[in-house]
XYZ file of C-alpha atoms in Angstrom:
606
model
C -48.007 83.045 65.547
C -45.016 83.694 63.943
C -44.192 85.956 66.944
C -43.834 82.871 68.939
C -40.491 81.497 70.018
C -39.507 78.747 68.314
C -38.850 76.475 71.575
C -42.838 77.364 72.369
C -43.428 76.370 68.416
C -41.636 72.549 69.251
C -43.849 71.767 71.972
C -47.406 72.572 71.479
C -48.924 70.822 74.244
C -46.439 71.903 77.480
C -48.568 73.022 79.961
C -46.987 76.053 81.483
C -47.474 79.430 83.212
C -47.565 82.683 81.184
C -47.522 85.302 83.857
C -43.276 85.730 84.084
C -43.584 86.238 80.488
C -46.421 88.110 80.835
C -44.496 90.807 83.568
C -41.681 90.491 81.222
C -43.645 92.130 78.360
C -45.184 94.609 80.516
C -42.399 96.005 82.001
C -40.666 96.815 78.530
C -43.937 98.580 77.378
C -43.164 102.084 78.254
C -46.973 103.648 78.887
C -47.599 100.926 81.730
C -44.119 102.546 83.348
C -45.947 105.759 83.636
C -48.432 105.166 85.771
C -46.646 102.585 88.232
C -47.235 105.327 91.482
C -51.392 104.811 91.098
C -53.536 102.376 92.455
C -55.496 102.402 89.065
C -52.784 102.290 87.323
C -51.813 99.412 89.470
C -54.909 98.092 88.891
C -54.638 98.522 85.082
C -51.208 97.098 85.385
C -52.971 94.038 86.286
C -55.545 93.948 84.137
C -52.928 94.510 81.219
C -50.613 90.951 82.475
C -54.030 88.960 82.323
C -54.660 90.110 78.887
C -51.481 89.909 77.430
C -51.236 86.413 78.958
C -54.829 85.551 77.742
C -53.486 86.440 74.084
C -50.282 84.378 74.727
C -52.735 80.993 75.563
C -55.249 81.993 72.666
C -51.463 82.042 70.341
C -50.835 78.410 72.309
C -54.001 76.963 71.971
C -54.058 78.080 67.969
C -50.902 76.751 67.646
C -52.142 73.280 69.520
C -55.000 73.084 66.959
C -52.962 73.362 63.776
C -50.970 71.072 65.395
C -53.350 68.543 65.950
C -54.819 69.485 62.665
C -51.244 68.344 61.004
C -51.446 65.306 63.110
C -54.990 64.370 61.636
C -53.976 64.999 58.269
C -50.668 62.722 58.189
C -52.540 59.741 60.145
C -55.125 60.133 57.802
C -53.097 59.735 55.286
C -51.106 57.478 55.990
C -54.518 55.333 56.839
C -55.789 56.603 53.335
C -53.290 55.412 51.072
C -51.578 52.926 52.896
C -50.282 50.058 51.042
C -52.656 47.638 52.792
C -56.892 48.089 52.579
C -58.338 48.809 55.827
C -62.085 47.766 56.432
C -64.129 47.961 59.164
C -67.430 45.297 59.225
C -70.442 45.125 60.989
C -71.392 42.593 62.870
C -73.848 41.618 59.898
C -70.793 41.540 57.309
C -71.208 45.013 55.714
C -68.701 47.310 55.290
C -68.597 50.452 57.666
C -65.155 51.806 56.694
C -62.431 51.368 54.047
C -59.899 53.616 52.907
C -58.748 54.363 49.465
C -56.196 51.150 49.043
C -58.936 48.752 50.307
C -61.638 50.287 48.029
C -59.013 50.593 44.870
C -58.767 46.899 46.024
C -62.108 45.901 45.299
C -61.813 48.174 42.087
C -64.310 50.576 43.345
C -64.791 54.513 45.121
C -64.736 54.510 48.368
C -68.238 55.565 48.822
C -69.685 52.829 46.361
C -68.220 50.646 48.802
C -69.582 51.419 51.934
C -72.674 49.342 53.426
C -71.911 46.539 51.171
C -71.809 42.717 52.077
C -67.968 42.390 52.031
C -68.882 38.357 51.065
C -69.653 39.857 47.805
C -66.421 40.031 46.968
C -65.339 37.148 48.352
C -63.993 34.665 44.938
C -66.713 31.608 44.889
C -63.981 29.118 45.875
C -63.349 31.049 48.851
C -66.959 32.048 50.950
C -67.369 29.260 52.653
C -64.231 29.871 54.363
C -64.579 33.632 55.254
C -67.903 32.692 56.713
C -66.059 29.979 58.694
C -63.648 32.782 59.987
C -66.449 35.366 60.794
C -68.575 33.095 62.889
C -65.763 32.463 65.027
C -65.584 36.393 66.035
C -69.036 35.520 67.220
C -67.276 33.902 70.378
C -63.494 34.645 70.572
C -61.581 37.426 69.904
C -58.378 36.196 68.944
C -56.463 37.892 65.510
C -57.131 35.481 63.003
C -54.042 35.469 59.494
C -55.373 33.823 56.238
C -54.835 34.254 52.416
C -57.894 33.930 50.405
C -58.915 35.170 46.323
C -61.469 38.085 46.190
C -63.054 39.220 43.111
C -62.940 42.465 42.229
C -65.692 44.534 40.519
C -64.429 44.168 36.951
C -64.423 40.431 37.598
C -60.611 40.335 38.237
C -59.817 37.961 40.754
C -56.798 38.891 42.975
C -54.909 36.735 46.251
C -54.731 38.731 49.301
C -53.406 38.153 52.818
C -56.574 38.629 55.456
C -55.284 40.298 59.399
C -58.743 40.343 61.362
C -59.752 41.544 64.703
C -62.181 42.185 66.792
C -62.659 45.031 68.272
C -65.439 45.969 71.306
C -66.536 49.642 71.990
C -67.058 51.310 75.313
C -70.707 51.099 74.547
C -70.492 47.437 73.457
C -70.913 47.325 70.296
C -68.895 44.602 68.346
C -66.855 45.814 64.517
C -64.431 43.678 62.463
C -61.524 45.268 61.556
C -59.500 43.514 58.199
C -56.303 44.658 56.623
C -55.932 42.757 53.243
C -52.388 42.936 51.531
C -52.276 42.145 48.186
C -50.159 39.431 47.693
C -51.175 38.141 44.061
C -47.743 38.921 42.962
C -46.411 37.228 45.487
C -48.552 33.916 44.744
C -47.869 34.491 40.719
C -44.306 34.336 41.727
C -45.523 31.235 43.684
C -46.951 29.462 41.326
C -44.479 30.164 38.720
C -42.006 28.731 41.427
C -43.928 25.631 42.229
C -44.786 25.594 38.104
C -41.108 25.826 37.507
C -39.797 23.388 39.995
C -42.812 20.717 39.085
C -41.374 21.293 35.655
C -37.901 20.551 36.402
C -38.972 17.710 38.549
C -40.692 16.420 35.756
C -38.127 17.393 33.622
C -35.290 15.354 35.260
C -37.846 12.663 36.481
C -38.807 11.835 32.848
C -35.722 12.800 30.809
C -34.189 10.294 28.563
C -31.034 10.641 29.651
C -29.851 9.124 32.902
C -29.961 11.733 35.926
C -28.949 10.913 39.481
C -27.814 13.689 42.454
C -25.965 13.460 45.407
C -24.867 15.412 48.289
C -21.667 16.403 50.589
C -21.829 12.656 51.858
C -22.190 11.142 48.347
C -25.556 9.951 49.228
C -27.856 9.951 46.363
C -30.470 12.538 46.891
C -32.648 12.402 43.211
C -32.950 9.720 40.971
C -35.166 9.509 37.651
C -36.801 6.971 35.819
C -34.241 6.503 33.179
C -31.374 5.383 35.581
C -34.032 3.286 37.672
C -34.011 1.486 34.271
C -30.488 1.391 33.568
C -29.947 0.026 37.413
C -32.826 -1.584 38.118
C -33.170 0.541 41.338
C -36.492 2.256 42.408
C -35.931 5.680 42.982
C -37.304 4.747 46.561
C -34.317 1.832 46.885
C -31.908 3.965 45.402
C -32.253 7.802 47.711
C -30.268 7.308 50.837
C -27.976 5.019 49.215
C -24.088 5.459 48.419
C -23.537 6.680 44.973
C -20.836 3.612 44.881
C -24.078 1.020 45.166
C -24.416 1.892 41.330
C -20.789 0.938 39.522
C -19.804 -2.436 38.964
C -17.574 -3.794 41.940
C -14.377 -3.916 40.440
C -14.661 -0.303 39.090
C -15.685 1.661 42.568
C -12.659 2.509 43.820
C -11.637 3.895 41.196
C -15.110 5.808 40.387
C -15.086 7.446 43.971
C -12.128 8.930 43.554
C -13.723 10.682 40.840
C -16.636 11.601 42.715
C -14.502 13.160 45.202
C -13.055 15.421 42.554
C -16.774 17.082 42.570
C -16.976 17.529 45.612
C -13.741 19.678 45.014
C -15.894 21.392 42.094
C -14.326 19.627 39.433
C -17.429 18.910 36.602
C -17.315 15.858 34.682
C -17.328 16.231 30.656
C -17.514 13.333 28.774
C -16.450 10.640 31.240
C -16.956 7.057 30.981
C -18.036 5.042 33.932
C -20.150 2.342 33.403
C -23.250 1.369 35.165
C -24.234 -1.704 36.848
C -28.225 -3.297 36.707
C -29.142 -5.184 39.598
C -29.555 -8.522 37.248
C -25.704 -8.520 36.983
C -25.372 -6.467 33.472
C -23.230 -3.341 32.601
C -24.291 -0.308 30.555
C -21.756 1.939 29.072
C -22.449 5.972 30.311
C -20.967 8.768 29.071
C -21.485 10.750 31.841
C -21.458 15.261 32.789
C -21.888 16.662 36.112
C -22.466 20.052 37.717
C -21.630 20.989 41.138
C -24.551 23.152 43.075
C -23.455 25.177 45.702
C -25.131 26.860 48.816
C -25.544 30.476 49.373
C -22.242 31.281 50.667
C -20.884 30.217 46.863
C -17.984 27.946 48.474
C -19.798 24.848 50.367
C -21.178 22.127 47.906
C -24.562 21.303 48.795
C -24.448 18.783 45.929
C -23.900 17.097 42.393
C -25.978 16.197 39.625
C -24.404 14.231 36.667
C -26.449 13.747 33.542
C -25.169 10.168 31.357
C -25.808 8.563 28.112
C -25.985 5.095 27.616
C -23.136 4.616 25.025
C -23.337 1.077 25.257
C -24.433 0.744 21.111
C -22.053 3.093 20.508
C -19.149 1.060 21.989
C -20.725 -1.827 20.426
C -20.649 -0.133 17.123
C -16.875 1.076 17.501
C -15.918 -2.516 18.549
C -17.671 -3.483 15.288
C -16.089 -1.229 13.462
C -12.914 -2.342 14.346
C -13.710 -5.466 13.721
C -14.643 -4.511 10.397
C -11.466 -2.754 9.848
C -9.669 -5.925 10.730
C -12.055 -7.886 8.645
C -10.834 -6.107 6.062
C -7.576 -7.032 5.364
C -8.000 -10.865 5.019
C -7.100 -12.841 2.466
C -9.716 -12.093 -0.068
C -9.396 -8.717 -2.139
C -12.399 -6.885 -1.238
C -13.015 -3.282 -3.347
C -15.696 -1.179 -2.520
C -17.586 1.485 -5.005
C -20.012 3.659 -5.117
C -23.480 3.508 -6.691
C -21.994 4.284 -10.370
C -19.228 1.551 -9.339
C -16.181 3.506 -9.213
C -13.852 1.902 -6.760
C -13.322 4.085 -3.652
C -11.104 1.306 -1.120
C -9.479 -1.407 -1.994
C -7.363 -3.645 0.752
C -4.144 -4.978 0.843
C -4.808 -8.387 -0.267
C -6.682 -6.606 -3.425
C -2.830 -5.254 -4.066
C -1.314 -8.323 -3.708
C -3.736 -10.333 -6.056
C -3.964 -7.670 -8.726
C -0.611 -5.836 -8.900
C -2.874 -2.501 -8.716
C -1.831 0.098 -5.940
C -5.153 1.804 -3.748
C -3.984 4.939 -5.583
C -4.079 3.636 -9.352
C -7.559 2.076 -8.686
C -9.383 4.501 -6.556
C -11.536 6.746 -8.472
C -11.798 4.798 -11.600
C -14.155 2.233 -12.880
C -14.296 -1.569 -11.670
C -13.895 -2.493 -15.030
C -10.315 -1.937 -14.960
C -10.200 -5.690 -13.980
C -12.308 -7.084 -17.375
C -10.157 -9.392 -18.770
C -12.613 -9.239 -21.984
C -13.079 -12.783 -21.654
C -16.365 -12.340 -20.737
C -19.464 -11.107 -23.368
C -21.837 -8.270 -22.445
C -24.637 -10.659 -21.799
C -22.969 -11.931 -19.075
C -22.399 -9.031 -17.561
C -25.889 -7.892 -18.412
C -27.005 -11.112 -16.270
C -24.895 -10.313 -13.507
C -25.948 -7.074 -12.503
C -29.724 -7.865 -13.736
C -29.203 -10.667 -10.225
C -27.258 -8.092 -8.320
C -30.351 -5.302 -8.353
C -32.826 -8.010 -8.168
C -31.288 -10.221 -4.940
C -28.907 -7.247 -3.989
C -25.927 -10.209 -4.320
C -24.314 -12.179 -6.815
C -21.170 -14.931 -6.508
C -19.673 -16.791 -9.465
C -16.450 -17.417 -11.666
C -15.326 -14.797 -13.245
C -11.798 -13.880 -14.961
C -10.104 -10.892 -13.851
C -6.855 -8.718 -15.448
C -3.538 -8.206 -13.533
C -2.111 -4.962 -13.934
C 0.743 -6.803 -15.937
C -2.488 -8.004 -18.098
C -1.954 -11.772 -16.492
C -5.743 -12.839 -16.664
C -6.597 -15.015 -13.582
C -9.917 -16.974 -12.498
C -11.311 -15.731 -9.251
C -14.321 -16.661 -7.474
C -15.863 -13.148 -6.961
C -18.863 -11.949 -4.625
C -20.481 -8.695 -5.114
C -23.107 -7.334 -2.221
C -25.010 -4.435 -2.545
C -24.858 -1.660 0.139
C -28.825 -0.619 0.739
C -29.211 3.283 1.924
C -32.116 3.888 4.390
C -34.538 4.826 1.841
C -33.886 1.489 0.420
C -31.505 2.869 -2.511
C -28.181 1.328 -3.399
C -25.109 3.237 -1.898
C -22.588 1.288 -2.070
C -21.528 -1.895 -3.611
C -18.830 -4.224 -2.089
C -16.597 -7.249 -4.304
C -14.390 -9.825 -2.769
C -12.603 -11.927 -4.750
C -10.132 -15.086 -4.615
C -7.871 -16.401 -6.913
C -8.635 -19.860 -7.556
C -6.099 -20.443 -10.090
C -4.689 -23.559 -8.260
C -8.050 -24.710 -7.531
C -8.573 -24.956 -11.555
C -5.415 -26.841 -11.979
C -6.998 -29.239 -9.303
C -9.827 -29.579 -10.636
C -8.582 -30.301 -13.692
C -6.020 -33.068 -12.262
C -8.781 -34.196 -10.918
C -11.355 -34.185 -13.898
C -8.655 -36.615 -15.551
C -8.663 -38.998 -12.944
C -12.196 -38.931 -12.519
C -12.297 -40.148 -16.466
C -9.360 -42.862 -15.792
C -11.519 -44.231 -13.063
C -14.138 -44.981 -15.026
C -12.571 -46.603 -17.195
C -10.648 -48.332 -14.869
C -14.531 -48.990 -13.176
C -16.074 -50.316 -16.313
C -13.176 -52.894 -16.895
C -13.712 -53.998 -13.090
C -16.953 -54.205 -13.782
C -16.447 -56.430 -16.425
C -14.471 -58.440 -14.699
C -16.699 -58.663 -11.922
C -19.744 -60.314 -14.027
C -17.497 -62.955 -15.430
C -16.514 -63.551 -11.295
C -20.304 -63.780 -10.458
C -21.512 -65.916 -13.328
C -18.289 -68.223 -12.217
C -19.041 -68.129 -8.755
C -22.561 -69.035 -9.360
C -21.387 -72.331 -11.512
C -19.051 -73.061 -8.567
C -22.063 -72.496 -5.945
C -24.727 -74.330 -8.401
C -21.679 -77.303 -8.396
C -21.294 -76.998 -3.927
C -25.521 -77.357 -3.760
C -25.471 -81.098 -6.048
C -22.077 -82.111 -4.053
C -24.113 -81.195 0.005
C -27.648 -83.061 -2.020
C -24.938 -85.866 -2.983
C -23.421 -85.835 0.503
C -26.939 -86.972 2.117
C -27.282 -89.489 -0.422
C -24.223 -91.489 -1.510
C -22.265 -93.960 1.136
C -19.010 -92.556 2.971
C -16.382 -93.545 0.110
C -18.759 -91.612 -2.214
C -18.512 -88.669 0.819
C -14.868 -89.396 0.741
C -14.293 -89.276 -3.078
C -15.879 -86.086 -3.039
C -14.155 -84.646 -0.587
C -11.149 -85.345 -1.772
C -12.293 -84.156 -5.581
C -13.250 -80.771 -4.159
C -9.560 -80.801 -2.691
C -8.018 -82.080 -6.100
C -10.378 -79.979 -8.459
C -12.721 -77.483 -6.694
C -10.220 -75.684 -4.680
C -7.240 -75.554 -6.557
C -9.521 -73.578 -9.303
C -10.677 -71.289 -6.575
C -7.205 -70.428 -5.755
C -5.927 -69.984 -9.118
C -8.740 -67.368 -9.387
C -7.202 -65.537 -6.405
C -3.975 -65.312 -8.186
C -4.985 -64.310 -11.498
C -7.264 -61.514 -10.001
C -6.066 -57.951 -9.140
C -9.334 -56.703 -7.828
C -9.505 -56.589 -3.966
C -13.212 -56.954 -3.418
C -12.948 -60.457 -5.942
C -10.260 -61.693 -3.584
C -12.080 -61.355 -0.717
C -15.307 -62.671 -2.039
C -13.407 -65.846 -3.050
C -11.683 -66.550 0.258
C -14.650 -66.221 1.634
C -15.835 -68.627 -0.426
C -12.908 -71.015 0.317
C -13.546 -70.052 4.152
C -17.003 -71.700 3.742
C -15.481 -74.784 1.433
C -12.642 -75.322 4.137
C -15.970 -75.545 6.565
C -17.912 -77.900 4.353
C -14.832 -80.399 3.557
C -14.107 -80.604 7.364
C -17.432 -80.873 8.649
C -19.009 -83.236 6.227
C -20.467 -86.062 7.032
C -20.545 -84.876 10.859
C -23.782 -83.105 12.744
C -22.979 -79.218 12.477
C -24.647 -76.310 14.522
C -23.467 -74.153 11.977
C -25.066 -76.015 8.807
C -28.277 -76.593 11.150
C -28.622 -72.788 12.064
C -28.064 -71.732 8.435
C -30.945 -73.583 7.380
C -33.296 -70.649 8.445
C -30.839 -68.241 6.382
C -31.556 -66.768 2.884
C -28.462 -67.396 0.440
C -27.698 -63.481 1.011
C -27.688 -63.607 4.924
C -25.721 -66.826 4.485
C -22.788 -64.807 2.579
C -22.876 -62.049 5.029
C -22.877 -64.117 7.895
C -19.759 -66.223 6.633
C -17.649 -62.696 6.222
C -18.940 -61.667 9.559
C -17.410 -64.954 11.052
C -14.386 -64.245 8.763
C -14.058 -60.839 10.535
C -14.632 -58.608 7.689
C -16.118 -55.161 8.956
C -19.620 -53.892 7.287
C -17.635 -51.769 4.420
C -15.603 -54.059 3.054
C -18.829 -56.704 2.880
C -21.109 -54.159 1.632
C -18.067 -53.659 -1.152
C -17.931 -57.236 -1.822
C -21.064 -58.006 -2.373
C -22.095 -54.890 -3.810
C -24.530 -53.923 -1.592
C -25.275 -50.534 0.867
C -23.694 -50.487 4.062
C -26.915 -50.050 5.490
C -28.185 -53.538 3.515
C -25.554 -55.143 5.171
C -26.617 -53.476 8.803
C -30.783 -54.646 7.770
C -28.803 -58.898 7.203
C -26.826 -58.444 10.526
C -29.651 -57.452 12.223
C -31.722 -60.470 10.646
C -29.184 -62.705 11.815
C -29.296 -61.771 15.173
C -32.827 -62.401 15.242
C -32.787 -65.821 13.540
C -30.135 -67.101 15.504
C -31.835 -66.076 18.382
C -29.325 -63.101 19.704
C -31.620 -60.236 19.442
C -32.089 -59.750 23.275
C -28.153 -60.583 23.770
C -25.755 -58.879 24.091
C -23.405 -61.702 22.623
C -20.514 -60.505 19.880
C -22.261 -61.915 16.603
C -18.694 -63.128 14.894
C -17.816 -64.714 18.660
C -21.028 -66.846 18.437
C -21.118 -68.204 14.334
C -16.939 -69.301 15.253
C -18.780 -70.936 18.216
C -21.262 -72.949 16.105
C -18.624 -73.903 13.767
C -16.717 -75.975 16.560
């Protein structure tokens, strides 16, 4: 064949004549020229064309064969090894063709697979569906698309993709043909997808931190447990929302125009914007934020922002500084370590002890002994301060010119987390001028009782008088009832004459307040008697139902002495005093009155 032209060679299946071709071949053979004046050789001439054109279609048709034979070979190939298995079922489910890909498939030769049940490898999970798909060829002939799991023959079980059809023959009989594309790859890659973005979901959904997203129109978009929390927001309230719906009112503004920066692709690091819970509190967030972008790597499709609730944290600055104010009061305050070397000291400390922070710190507290003290008391002091991790008291502390002072000192222990001592921590005042007061005041404290048991003195001799005077008023009123009216009269004017200039000589010679007032009282109540003797008195009348005590505490009442000073004069509590007013009240019949007690005894003495 290689004596064919090559334009013959490119089309194999041109039908076409051979005779020109033929006479053209002829005609250049020079022992058919030599006989071109015969009738045989005419003849022969003939005979000669047919045969060279019957070899030129026996070189055709040979090259028409190989050609199809080419053709077979690379369709059957490419239906051979494929990337896809091709099967052909019966009508009855068995296989009746497969090529190499669809057997390597099942993970067996091609001929092991033939006239098998293809259900057989068919995963469990998945039969009752494939029988659902092949009863419908039963009655339609539609192409029917599916994934399903098949198990192999090692017991590997693989996803495929499942392209059916059916396909009728001329003599009516009914196949299945199936292409199954392996697509377990594709479903690992799947499933570690869908694995990966459950876990991220989760991730985000349960993550301690605050996490919130929002898109191009700064509408949230995600929104996880820990900010429905801090807001009080479901996450179903919250999507859809304006990102503005969670900052406290006065701080929006101001917030959105920092939201708008990530839309520009600026990323958040650090910032703080608080948070605002639908109760009416604010949380402190220290928030950081990524913009995500869309394919094209320019558009933002949206921005997440992580936060951490700082609120403590700005609790335990503000503390801090606090603290650090706290510290430079009035009191020294040092602070040491565990083996009580001093490591701060504060300005007042300074002040109080003439000792710079840089000569104390690193020595020993006991640069302040004054040596006043003995080792057992120090030996008691820190025996309290490991027991009750405190101790206050007195103690007497060295100047740095040597000056000893007293100071009322307090030393706290520091306790570590393990419960060990860290730190400890003395403040200290000098209470050098509270000594000297107490001492000014320790010597009038003894002057006054001197001064106390002299009035007290005094005081007996004024009772055991006063009781001779009252013992002499009770035999003058029983004398009154008895003798005529010059007797009345004599007696009234004796108690003018005798009675009453003694009681007002004992108001001059006495000094003490409270005896003064218990004698004009008792000249009050004299001045009462002398000028209502003899006559019918409401007074006298509602005294009767008196005891001598109430009696006395009425008459100051009607004197207008307040409860003190009669509690003082007749040495009684002020709550005494309260119990007789309140007995009064009731004898005299003003318990459910609202009438001024002192108003109604002047009343009964008119």
């Amino acid at each position: 064949m290689s004596h064919l032209p090559s334009d013959r060679r490119r089309a194999p299946y041109e039908r076409r004549s051979f005779r020109p071709e033929a006479e053209s071949r002829l005609a250049r053979n020079p022992a058919a020229e030599s006989h071109a004046d015969v009738p045989v050789e005419k003849l022969l001439h003939e005979l000669q064309v047919r045969q060279i054109e019957l070899d030129m279609q026996n070189d055709e048709l040979r090259r028409a064969h190989f050609a199809l034979e080419e053709s077979r070979d690379r369709y059957l190939d490419l239906f051979e090894y494929a990337p896809v298995g091709y099967f052909t079922l019966t009508t009855a489910g068995l296989i009746a063709e497969a090529n190499f890909t669809g057997a390597a498939l099942l993970g067996l030769d091609r001929n092991d697979v033939l006239l098998r049940p293809f259900a057989g490898y068919v995963a469990p999970e998945f039969v009752d569906r494939f029988h659902q798909h092949m009863s419908r060829f039963s009655h339609q002939d539609e192409r029917q698309n599916y994934d399903m799991q098949i198990r192999r023959e090692d017991g590997e079980l693989r996803y495929v993709h499942v392209d059916a059809v059916r396909v009728k023959a001329e003599n009516g009989s009914v196949t299945l043909r199936i292409t199954l594309t392996d697509i377990t790859e594709n479903q690992r890659v799947e499933d570690a997808l869908r694995e990966t973005t459950e876990y991220l979901r989760n991730l985000i959904g349960h993550a301690n931190g605050p996490i919130v997203v929002w898109d191009a129109s700064c509408r949230i978009v995600k929104f996880n447990h820990a900010i429905e929390k801090l807001t009080g927001l479901t996450a179903h309230e919250a999507i859809g929302l304006s990102i503005e719906r969670l900052f406290p009112a006065g701080e929006r503004e101001a917030v959105m125009d920092k939201i708008k920066l990530t839309m520009k692709g600026e990323c958040w690091e650090s910032l703080d914007i608080p948070v605002l819970h639908t109760s009416g509190g604010v949380r402190a967030i220290s928030w950081n934020s990524a913009t995500l972008y869309q394919a094209d790597g320019k558009t933002v499709q949206a921005v997440i922002a992580q936060g951490q609730d700082i609120t403590e944290r700005k609790q335990v600055e503000q503390d801090l500084r606090i603290a650090a104010t706290a510290f430079e009061v009035q009191e020294g305050i040092l602070v040491t370590d565990e083996h009580s070397i001093i490591i701060r000291v504060n300005k007042a400390f300074t002040r109080l002890t003439g000792f710079s922070a840089e000569e104390v710190i690193g020595q020993p507290a006991s640069i302040l002994n004054s040596g006043r003290h003995t080792a057992n008391f120090y030996k008691t002091m820190w025996k309290v301060i490991n027991r009750a991790r405190y101790w206050q008291g007195e103690i007497c502390n060295r100047r740095k010119n040597g000056e000893v002072f007293p100071a009322l000192m307090t030393i706290t222990a520091v306790v570590g987390a393990h419960g060990k001592t860290t730190h400890y921590v003395g403040s200290f005042l000098d209470i050098t001028l509270q000594k000297q007061a107490e001492q000014v005041l320790l010597d009038t404290r003894k002057h006054l009782e001197k001064q106390v048991e002299k009035t007290v003195v005094e005081l007996n001799q004024i009772k055991e008088e006063a009781v001779e005077v009252n013992t002499a008023l009770k035999v003058m009123m029983k004398l009154r009832e008895t003798e005529s009216s010059d007797a009345k009269n004599l007696l009234i004017l004796e108690l003018k004459q005798e009675v009453m200039p003694f009681l007002q000589r004992l108001k001059n010679g006495s000094h003490d307040p409270r005896q003064i007032r218990l004698l004009s009282a008792l000249e009050a109540n004299l001045q009462r008697l002398i000028s209502s003797y003899g006559c019918v008195n409401n007074m006298t009348s509602a005294c009767r139902h008196l005891t001598p005590k109430e009696i006395q505490v009425a008459s100051m009442v009607r004197e207008g002495f307040p409860t003190k000073v009669i509690a003082a004069t007749l040495s009684l509590s002020p709550e005494t005093i309260s119990i007789h007013r309140k007995n009064i009240r009731k004898k005299l019949g003003l318990d459910s009155k609202a009438d001024n007690l002192r108003s109604y005894l002047i009343s009964l003495g008119k």
